[in-house]
Short mmCIF file of C-alpha atoms and ligand atoms in Angstrom, two decimals:
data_model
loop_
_atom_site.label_atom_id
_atom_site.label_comp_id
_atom_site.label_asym_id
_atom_site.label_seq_id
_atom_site.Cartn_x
_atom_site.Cartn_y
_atom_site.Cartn_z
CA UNK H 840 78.57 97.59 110.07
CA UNK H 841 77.74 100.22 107.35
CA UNK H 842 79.09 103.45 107.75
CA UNK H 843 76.44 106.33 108.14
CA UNK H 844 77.09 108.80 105.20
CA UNK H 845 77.75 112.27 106.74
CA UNK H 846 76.59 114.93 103.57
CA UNK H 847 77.54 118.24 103.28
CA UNK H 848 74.84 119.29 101.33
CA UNK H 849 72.16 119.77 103.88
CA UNK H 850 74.67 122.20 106.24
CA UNK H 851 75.98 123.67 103.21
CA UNK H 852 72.35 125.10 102.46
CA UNK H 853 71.55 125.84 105.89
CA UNK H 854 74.99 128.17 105.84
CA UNK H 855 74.17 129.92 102.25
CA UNK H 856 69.86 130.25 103.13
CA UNK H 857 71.71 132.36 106.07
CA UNK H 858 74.36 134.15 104.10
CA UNK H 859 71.68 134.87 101.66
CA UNK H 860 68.90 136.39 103.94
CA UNK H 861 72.27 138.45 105.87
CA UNK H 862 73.29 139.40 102.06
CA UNK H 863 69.54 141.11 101.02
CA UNK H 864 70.01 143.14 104.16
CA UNK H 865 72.80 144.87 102.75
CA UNK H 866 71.61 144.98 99.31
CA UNK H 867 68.49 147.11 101.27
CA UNK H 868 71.84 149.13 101.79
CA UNK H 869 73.12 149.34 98.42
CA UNK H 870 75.83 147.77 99.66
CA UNK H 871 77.07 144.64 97.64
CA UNK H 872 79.67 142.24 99.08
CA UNK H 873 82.46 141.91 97.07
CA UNK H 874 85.66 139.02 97.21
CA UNK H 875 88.93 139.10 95.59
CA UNK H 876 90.11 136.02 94.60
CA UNK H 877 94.09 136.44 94.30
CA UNK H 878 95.94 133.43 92.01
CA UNK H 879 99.58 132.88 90.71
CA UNK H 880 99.55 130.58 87.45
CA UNK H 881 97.32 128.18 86.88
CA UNK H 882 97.17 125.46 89.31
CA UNK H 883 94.41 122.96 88.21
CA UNK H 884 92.86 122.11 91.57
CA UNK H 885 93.17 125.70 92.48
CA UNK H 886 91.62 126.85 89.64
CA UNK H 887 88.51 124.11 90.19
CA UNK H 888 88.03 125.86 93.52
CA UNK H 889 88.05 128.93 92.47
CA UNK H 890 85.44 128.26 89.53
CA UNK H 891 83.11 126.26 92.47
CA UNK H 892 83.85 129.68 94.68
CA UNK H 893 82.80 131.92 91.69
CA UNK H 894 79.73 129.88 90.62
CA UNK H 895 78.51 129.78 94.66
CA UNK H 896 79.29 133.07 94.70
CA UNK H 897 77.01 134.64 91.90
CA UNK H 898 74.31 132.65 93.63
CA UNK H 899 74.54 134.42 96.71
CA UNK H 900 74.65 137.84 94.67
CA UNK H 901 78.78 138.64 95.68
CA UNK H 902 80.53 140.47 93.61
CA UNK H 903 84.13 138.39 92.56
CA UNK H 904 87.25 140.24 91.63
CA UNK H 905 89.21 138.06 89.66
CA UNK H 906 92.81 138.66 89.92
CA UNK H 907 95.21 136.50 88.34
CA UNK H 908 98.79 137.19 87.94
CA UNK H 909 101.56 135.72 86.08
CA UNK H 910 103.68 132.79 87.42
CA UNK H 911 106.94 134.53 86.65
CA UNK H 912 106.12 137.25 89.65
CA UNK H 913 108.66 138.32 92.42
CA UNK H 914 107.71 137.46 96.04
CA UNK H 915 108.07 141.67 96.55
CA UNK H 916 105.48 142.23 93.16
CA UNK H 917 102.86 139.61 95.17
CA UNK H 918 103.46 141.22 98.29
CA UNK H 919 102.51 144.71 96.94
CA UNK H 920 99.48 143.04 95.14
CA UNK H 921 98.14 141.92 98.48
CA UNK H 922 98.90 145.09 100.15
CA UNK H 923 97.10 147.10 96.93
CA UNK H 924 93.99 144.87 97.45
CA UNK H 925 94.16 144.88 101.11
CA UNK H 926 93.62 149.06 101.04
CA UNK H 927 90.91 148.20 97.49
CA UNK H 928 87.89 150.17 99.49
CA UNK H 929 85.66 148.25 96.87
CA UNK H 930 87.12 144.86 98.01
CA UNK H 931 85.37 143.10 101.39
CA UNK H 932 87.30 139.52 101.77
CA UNK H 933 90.25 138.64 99.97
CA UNK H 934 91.30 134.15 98.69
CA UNK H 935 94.85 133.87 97.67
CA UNK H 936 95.19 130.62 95.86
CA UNK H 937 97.53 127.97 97.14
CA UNK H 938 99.96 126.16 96.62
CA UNK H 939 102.02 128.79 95.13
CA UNK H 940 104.64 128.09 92.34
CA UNK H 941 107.82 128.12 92.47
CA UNK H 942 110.12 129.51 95.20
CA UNK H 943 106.84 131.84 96.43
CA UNK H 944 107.01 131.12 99.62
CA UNK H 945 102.89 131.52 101.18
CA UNK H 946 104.68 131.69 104.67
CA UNK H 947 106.22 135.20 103.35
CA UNK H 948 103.50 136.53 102.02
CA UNK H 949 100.00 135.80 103.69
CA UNK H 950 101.10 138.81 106.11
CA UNK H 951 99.88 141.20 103.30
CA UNK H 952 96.71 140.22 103.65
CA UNK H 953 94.72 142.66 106.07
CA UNK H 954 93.10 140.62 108.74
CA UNK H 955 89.36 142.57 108.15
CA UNK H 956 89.54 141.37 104.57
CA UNK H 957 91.12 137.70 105.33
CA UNK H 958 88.46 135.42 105.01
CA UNK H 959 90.34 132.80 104.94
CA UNK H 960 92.21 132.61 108.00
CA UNK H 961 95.67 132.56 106.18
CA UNK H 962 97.74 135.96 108.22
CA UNK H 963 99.08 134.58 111.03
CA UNK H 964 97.38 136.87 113.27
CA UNK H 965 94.02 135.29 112.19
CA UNK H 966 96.03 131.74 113.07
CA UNK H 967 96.81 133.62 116.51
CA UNK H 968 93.41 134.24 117.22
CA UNK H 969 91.88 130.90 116.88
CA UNK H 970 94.77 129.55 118.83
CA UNK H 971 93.98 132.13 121.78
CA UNK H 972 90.65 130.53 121.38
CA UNK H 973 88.86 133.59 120.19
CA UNK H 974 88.49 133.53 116.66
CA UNK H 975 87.69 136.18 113.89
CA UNK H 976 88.10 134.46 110.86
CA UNK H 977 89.11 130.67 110.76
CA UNK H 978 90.30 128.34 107.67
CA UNK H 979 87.15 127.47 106.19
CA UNK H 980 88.12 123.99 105.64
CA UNK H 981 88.60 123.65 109.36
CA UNK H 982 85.63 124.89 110.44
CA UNK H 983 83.81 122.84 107.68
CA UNK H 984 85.01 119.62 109.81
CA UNK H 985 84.05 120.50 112.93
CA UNK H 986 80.91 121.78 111.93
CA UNK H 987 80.26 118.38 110.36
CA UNK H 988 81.10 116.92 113.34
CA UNK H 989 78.27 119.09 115.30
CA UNK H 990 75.58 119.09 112.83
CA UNK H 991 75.40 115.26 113.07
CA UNK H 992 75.89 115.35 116.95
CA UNK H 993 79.05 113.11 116.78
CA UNK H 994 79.91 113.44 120.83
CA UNK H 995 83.42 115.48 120.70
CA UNK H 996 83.73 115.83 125.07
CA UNK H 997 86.80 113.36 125.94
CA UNK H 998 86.74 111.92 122.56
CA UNK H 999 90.01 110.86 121.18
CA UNK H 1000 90.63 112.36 118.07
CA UNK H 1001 93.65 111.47 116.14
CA UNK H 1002 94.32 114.50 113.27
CA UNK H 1003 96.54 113.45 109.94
CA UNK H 1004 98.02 116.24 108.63
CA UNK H 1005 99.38 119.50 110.44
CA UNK H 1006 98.50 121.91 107.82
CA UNK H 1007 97.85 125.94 108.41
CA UNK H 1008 94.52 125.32 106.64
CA UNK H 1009 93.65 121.78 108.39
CA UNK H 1010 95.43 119.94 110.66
CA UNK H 1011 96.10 123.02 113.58
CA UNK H 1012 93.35 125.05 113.14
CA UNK H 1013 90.90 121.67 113.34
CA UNK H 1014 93.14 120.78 116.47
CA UNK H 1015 92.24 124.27 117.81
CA UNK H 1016 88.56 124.29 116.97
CA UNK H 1017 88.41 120.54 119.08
CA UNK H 1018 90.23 121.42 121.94
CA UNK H 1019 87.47 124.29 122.02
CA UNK H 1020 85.34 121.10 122.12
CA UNK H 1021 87.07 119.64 124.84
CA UNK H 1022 88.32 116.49 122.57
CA UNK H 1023 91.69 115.10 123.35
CA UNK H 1024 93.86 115.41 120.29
CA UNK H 1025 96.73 114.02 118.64
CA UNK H 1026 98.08 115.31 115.79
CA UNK H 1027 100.54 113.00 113.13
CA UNK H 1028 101.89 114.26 110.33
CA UNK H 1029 104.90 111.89 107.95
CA UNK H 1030 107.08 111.60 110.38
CA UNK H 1031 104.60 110.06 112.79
CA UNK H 1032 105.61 106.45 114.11
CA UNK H 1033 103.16 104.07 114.46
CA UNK H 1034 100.28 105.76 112.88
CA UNK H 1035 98.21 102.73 112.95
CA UNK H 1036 98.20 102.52 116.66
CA UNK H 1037 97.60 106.08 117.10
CA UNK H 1038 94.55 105.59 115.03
CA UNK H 1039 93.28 102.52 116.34
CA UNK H 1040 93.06 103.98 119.97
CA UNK H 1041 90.67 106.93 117.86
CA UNK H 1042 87.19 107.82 118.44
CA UNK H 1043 86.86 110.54 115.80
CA UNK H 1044 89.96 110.26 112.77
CA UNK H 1045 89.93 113.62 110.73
CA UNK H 1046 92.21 113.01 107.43
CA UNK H 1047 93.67 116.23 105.59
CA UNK H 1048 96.11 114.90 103.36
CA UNK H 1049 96.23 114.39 99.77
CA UNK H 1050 96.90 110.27 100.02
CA UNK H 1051 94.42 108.31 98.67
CA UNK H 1052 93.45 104.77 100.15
CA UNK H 1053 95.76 106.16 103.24
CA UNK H 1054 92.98 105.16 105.73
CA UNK H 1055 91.64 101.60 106.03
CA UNK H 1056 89.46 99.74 108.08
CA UNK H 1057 92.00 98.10 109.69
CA UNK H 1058 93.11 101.23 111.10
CA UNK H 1059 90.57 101.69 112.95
CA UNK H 1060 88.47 101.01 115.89
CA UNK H 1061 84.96 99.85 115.24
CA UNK H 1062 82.50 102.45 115.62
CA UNK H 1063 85.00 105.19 114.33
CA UNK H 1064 84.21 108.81 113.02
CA UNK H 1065 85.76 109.56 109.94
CA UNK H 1066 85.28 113.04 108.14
CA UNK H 1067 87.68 113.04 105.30
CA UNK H 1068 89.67 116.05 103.59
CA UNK H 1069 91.56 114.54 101.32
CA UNK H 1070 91.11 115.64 97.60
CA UNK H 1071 92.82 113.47 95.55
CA UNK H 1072 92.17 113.58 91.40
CA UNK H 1073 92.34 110.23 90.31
CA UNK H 1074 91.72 108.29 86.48
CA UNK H 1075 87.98 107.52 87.49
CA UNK H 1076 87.30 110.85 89.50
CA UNK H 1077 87.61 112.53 92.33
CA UNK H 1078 88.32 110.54 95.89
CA UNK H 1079 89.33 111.44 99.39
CA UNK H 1080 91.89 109.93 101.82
CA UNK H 1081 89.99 106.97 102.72
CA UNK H 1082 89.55 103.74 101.07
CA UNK H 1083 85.66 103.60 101.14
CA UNK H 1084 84.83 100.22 101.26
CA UNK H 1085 87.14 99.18 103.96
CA UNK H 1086 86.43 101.98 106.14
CA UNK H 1087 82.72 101.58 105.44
CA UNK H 1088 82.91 97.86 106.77
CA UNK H 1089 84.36 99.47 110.06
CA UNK H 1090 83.59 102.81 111.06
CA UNK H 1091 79.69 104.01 112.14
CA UNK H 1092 79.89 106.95 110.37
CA UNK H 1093 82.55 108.61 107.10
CA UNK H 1094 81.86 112.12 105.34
CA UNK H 1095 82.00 111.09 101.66
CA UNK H 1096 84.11 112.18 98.95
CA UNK H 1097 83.06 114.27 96.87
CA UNK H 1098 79.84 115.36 98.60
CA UNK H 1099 80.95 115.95 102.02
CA UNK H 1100 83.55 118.14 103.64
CA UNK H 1101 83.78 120.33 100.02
CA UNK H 1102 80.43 121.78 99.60
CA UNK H 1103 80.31 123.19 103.59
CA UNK H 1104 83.67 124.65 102.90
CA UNK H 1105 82.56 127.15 99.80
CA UNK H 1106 79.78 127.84 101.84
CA UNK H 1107 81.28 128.98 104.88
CA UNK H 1108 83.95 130.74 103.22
CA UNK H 1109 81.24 132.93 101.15
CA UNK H 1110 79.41 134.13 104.72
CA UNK H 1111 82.87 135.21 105.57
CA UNK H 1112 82.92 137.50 102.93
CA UNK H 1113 79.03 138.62 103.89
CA UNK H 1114 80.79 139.05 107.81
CA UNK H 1115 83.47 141.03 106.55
CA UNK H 1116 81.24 143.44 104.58
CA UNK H 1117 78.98 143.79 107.29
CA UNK H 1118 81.57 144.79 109.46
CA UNK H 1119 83.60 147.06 106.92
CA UNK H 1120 80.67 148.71 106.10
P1 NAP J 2170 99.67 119.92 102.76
O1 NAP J 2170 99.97 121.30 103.16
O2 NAP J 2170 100.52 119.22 101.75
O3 NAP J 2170 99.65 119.03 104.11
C1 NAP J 2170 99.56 117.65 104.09
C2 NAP J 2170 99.85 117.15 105.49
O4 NAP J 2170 99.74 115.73 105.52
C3 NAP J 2170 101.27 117.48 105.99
O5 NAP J 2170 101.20 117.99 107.31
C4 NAP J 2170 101.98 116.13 105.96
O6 NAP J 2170 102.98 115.98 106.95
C5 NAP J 2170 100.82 115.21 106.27
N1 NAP J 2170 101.08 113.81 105.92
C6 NAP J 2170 101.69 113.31 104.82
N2 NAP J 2170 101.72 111.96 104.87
C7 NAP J 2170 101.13 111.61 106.04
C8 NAP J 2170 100.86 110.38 106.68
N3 NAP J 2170 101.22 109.21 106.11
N4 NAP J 2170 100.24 110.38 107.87
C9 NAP J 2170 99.86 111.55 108.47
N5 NAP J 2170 100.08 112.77 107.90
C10 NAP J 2170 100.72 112.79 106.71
O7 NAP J 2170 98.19 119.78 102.21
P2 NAP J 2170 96.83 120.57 102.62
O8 NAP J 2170 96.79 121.87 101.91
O9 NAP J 2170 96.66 120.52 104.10
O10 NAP J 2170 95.75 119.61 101.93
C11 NAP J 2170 95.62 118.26 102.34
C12 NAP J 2170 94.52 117.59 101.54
O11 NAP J 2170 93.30 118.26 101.79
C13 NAP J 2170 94.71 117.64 100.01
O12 NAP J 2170 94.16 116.48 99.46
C14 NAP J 2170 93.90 118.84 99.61
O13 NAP J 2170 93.47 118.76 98.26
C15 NAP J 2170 92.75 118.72 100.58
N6 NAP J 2170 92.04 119.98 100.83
C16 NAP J 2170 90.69 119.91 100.89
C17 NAP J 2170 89.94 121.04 101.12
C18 NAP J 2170 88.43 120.93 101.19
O14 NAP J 2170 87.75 121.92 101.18
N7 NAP J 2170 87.90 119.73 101.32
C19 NAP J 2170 90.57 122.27 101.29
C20 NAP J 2170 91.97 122.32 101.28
C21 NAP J 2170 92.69 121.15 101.04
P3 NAP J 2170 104.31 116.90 106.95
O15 NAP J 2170 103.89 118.20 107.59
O16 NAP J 2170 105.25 116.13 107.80
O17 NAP J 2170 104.74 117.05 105.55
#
């Protein structure tokens, strides 16, 4: 067998043609959408998102508010940041960049984001939300995966989907999002025992975790659905979590890395920015 190829690219466009015909309405308005993008230092994968954000973002016509602060903050100085942009009239949806450095801790902080501006899902109340099963604004990588997963029709009713990772911006909210689907979900994380069991019994395996090669055919049952997470920067490029060729051999069907889960996530997280303005505005 030869894994199917699950791209991004064609939901990815379908998402920003959307955003963009939503974003001339308000234009008609004179109303221009407009994101702040909150970072602490320079962390280099961080700082690759945020340029693919910015660069997605000037094609759409949104406005970007760059602010960057220095790694040497207090958690209180990054707290009143977040509250300052949170009441920034001019500012629609508001990114802070994670991970943070040093002893920030994101669990302290992502309350100072106002929910109407957090496009990202991170305040817990967002996180509460989605759980509740009503959700305002979700972690765009999670909702990147599952709308993989429904663009290509993968069937998600009773299917036994085995998450790796438990991650506020993966693992949970994806496990939310599927049980919305009616899947049946476990979740493993590195503590997990017997992960290769767990994933042999799996229909659909969703990897969020920053191993490269962690997945391989032998894991899994033939027939599998893989969409992979993982961002991993290696000598010869970028990869995900799964080792291709093994997986390929095994599974029907494996989003690719780059290519695949990445481009749908920018996307989605740019039409929550055109959301939030139309609903601030
Ligand atoms: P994270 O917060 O470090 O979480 C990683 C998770 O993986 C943790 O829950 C960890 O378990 C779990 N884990 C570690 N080893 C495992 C194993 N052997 N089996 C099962 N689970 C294991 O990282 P993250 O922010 O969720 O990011 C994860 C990956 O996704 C990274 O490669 C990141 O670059 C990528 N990512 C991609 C996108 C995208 O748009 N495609 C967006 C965000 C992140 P514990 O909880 O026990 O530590």
């Amino acid at each position: 067998m030869t894994a199917r190829l699950l791209s991004g690219k064609p939901i990815a466009d379908r998402v920003a043609a959307r955003s963009k015909e939503r974003n001339e309405a308000l234009k008609r308005r004179g109303i221009t959408p407009r994101l702040a993008i909150i970072s602490v230092g320079t962390d280099p994968a961080a700082s690759s998102y945020a340029g693919r954000l910015i660069k997605g973002a000037k094609g759409m016509g949104i406005e970007v508010a760059d602010v960057t602060m220095p790694r040497e903050i207090t958690e209180q100085e990054l707290r009143d940041r977040l509250d300052a942009v949170s009441r920034d009239r001019t500012v629609h949806g508001m990114l802070l960049l994670t991970p943070l450095p040093g002893a920030l801790d994101e669990l302290h902080v992502v309350d100072h984001i106002t929910v109407e501006k957090d496009v990202e899902g991170m305040n817990p109340f967002s996180m509460g939300l989605l759980v509740d099963g009503r959700p305002k604004f979700i972690p765009s990588t999670a909702e990147a995966i599952v709308e993989m997963l429904r663009y290509y029709d993968i069937p998600l009713r009773g299917a036994h989907t085995v998450i790796l990772g438990r991650s506020t911006v993966i693992g949970r909210p994806v496990a939310s999002l599927l049980l919305e689907e009616d899947a049946t979900i476990t979740i493993t994380h590195s503590r997990t025992v017997g992960l290769e069991s767990l994933t042999r019994g799996a229909d659909v395996v969703v990897v969020g975790v920053g191993k490269a090669g962690l997945i391989r055919g032998e894991m899994l049952k033939p027939g599998a659905v893989v969409i992979d997470a993982g961002i991993n920067v290696t000598p010869t490029g970028i990869v995900g979590d799964v080792d291709t060729e093994s997986v390929s051999a095994v599974a029907s069907a494996l989003s690719p890395v780059p290519g695949g889960v990445g481009a749908v996530t920018t996307a989605l997280l740019l039409r929550n920015v055109i959301t939030a303005t139309e609903e601030q505005t």
